[in-house]
Short mmCIF file of C-alpha atoms in Angstrom, two decimals:
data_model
loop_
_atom_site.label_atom_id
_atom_site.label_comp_id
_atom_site.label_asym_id
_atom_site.label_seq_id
_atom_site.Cartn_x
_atom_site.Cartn_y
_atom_site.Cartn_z
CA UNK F 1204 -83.62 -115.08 -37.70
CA UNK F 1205 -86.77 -116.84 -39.55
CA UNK F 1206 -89.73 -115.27 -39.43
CA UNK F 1207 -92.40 -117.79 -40.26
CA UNK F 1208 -95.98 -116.34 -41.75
CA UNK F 1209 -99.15 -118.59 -41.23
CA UNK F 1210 -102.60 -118.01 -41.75
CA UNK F 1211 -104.30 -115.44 -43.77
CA UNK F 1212 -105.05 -112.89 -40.98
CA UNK F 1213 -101.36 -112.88 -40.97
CA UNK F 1214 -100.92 -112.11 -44.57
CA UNK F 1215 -103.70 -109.85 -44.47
CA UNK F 1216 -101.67 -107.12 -42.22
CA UNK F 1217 -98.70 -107.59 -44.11
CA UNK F 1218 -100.65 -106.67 -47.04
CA UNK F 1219 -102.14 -103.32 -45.18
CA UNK F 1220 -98.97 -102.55 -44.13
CA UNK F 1221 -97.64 -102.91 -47.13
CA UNK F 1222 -100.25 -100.20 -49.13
CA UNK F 1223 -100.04 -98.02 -45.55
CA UNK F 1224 -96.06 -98.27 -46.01
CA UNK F 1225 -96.77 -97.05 -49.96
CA UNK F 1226 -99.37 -94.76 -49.00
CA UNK F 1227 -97.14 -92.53 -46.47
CA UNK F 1228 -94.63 -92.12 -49.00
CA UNK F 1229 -96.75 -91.15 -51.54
CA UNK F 1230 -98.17 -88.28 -48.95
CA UNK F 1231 -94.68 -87.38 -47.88
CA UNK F 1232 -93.94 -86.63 -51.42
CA UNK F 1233 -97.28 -85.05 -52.09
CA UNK F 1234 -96.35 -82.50 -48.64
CA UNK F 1235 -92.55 -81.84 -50.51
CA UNK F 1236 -94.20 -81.05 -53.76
CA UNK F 1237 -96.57 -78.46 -51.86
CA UNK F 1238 -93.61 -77.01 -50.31
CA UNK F 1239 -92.09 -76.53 -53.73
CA UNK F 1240 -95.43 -75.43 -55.37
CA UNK F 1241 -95.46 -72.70 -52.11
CA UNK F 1242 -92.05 -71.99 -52.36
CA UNK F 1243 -92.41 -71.02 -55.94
CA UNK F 1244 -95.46 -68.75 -55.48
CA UNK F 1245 -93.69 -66.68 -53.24
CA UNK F 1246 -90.19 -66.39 -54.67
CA UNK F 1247 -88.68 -63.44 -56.23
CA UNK F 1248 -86.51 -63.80 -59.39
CA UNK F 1249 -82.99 -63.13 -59.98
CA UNK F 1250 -80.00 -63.78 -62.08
CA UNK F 1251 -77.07 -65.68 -60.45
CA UNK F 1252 -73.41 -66.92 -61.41
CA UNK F 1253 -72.08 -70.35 -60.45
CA UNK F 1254 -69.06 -68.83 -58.67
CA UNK F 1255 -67.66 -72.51 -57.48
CA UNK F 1256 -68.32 -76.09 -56.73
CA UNK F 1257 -67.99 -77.58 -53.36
CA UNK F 1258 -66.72 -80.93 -53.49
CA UNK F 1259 -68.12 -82.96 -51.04
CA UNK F 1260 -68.21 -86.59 -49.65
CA UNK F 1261 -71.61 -86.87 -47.89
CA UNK F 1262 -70.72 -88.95 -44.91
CA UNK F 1263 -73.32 -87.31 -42.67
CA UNK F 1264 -73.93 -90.71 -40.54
CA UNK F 1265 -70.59 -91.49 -40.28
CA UNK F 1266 -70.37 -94.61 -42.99
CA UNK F 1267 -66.85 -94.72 -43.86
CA UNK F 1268 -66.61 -95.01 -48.07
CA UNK F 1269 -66.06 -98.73 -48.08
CA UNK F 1270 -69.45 -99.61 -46.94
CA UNK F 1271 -71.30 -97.11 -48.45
CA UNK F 1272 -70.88 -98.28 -51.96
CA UNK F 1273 -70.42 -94.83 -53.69
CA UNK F 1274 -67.20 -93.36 -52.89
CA UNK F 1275 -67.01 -90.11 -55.52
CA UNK F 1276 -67.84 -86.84 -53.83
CA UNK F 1277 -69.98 -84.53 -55.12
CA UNK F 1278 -69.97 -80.81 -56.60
CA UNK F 1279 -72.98 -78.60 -54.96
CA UNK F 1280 -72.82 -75.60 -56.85
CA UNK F 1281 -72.00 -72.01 -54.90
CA UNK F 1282 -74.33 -68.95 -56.79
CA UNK F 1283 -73.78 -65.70 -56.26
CA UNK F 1284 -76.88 -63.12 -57.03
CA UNK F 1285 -78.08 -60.15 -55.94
CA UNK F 1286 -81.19 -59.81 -54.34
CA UNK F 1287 -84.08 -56.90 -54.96
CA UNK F 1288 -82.75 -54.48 -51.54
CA UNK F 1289 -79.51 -54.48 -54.06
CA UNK F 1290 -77.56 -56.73 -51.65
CA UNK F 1291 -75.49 -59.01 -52.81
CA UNK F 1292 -76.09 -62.64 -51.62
CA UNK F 1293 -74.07 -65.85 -51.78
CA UNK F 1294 -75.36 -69.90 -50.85
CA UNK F 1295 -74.51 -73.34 -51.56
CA UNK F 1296 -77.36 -75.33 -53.21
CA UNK F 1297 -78.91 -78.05 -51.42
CA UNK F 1298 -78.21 -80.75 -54.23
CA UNK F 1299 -75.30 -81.91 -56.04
CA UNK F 1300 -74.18 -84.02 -58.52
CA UNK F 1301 -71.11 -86.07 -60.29
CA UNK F 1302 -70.95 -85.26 -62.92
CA UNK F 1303 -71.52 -81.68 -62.20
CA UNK F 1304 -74.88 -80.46 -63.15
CA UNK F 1305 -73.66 -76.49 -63.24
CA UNK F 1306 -70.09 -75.25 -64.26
CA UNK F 1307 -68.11 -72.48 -62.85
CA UNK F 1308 -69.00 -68.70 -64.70
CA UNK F 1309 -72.51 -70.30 -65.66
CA UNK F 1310 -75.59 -67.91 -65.40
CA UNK F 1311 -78.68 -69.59 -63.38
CA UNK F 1312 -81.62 -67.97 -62.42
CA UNK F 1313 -82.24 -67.58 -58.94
CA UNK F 1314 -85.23 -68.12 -56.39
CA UNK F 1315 -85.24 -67.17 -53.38
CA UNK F 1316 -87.85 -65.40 -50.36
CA UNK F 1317 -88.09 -61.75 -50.43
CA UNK F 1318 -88.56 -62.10 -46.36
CA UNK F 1319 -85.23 -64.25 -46.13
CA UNK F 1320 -83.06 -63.97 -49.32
CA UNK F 1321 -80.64 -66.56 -47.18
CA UNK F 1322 -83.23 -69.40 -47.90
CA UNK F 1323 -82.36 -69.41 -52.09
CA UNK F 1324 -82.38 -72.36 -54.53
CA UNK F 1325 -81.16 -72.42 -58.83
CA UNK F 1326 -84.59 -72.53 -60.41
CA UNK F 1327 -83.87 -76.38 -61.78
CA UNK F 1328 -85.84 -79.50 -61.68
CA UNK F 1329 -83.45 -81.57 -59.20
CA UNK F 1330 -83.69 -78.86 -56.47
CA UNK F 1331 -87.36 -78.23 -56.80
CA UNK F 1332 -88.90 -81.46 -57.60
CA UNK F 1333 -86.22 -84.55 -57.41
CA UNK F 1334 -87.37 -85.35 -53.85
CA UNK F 1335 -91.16 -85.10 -54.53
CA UNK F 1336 -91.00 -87.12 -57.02
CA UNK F 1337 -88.84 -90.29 -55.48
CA UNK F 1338 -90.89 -90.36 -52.66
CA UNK F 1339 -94.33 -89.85 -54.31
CA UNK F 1340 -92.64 -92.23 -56.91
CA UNK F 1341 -92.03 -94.90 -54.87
CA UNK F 1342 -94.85 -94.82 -52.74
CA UNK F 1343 -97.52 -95.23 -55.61
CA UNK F 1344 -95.26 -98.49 -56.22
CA UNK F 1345 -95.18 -99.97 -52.54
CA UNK F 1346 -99.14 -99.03 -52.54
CA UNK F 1347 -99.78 -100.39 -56.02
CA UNK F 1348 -97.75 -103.95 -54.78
CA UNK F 1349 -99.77 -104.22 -52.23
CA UNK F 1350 -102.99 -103.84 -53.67
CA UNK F 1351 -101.77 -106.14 -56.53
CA UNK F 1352 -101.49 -108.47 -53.99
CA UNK F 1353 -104.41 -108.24 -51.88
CA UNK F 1354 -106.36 -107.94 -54.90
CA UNK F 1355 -104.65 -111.29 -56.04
CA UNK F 1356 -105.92 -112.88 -52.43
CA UNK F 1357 -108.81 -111.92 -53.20
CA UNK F 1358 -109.53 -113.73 -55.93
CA UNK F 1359 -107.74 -116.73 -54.65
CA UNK F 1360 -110.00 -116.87 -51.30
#
């Protein structure tokens, strides 16, 4: 399929869409830091042991390995803690690694709600700010290609 682009009206809206592209990711990852900024300000602290890794292939949408170009699984870290009531609580964190980031017996502190201890994450910079920062990443560099390039037309017109 060729898509042909003529004109400048047409290279005009590619060029919007291109900085509106940008500029959603950039708010998407300014929303997940938020939630992260919230989600600190309300946690309560504890002190946790990395009691196993899951090993895990993350074929959520079905890809079989072969096309998916990474084929190593890998190890999300299992805590156990125990939370202010005194009970003791157990979760698998939402972000793993290969290498492994944590190893089995290691001590990691803990956050987690006092209203719903279930909803816990290690206090570390991949599973408090990795995604904030890819998307708000990324969409400062879609957004600043596209105004490099409109500013470019621009000058040109």
């Amino acid at each position: 399929m060729k898509v042909q682009v003529r004109g400048q009206g047409a290279r005009r809206w590619i060029t919007i869409g291109t900085i509106a592209f940008g500029a959603l990711f950039f708010v998407i990852g300014l929303i997940l830091a938020g939630v992260s900024v919230s989600f600190l300000t309300d946690a309560e602290r504890a002190r946790g042991s990395v009691v196993a890794l899951e090993w895990r292939n993350d074929d959520h949408n079905g890809a079989s390995r072969k096309t998916r170009g990474n084929d190593k699984p890998s190890a999300y870290p299992v805590v156990e803690f125990t939370s202010a009531d005194g009970t003791p609580r157990e979760f698998r964190d939402s972000t793993g690694s290969n290498p492994p980031s944590y190893e089995v017996g290691e001590q990691v502190e803990v956050l987690y709600r006092a209203d719903s201890p279930e909803d816990a994450r290690i206090n570390g910079f991949a599973s408090l700010w990795l995604l904030p920062l890819i998307f708000g990443g990324l969409g400062l560099l879609i957004a600043g290609i596209g105004t490099g390039v409109a500013l470019a037309m621009r000058g040109r017109s």
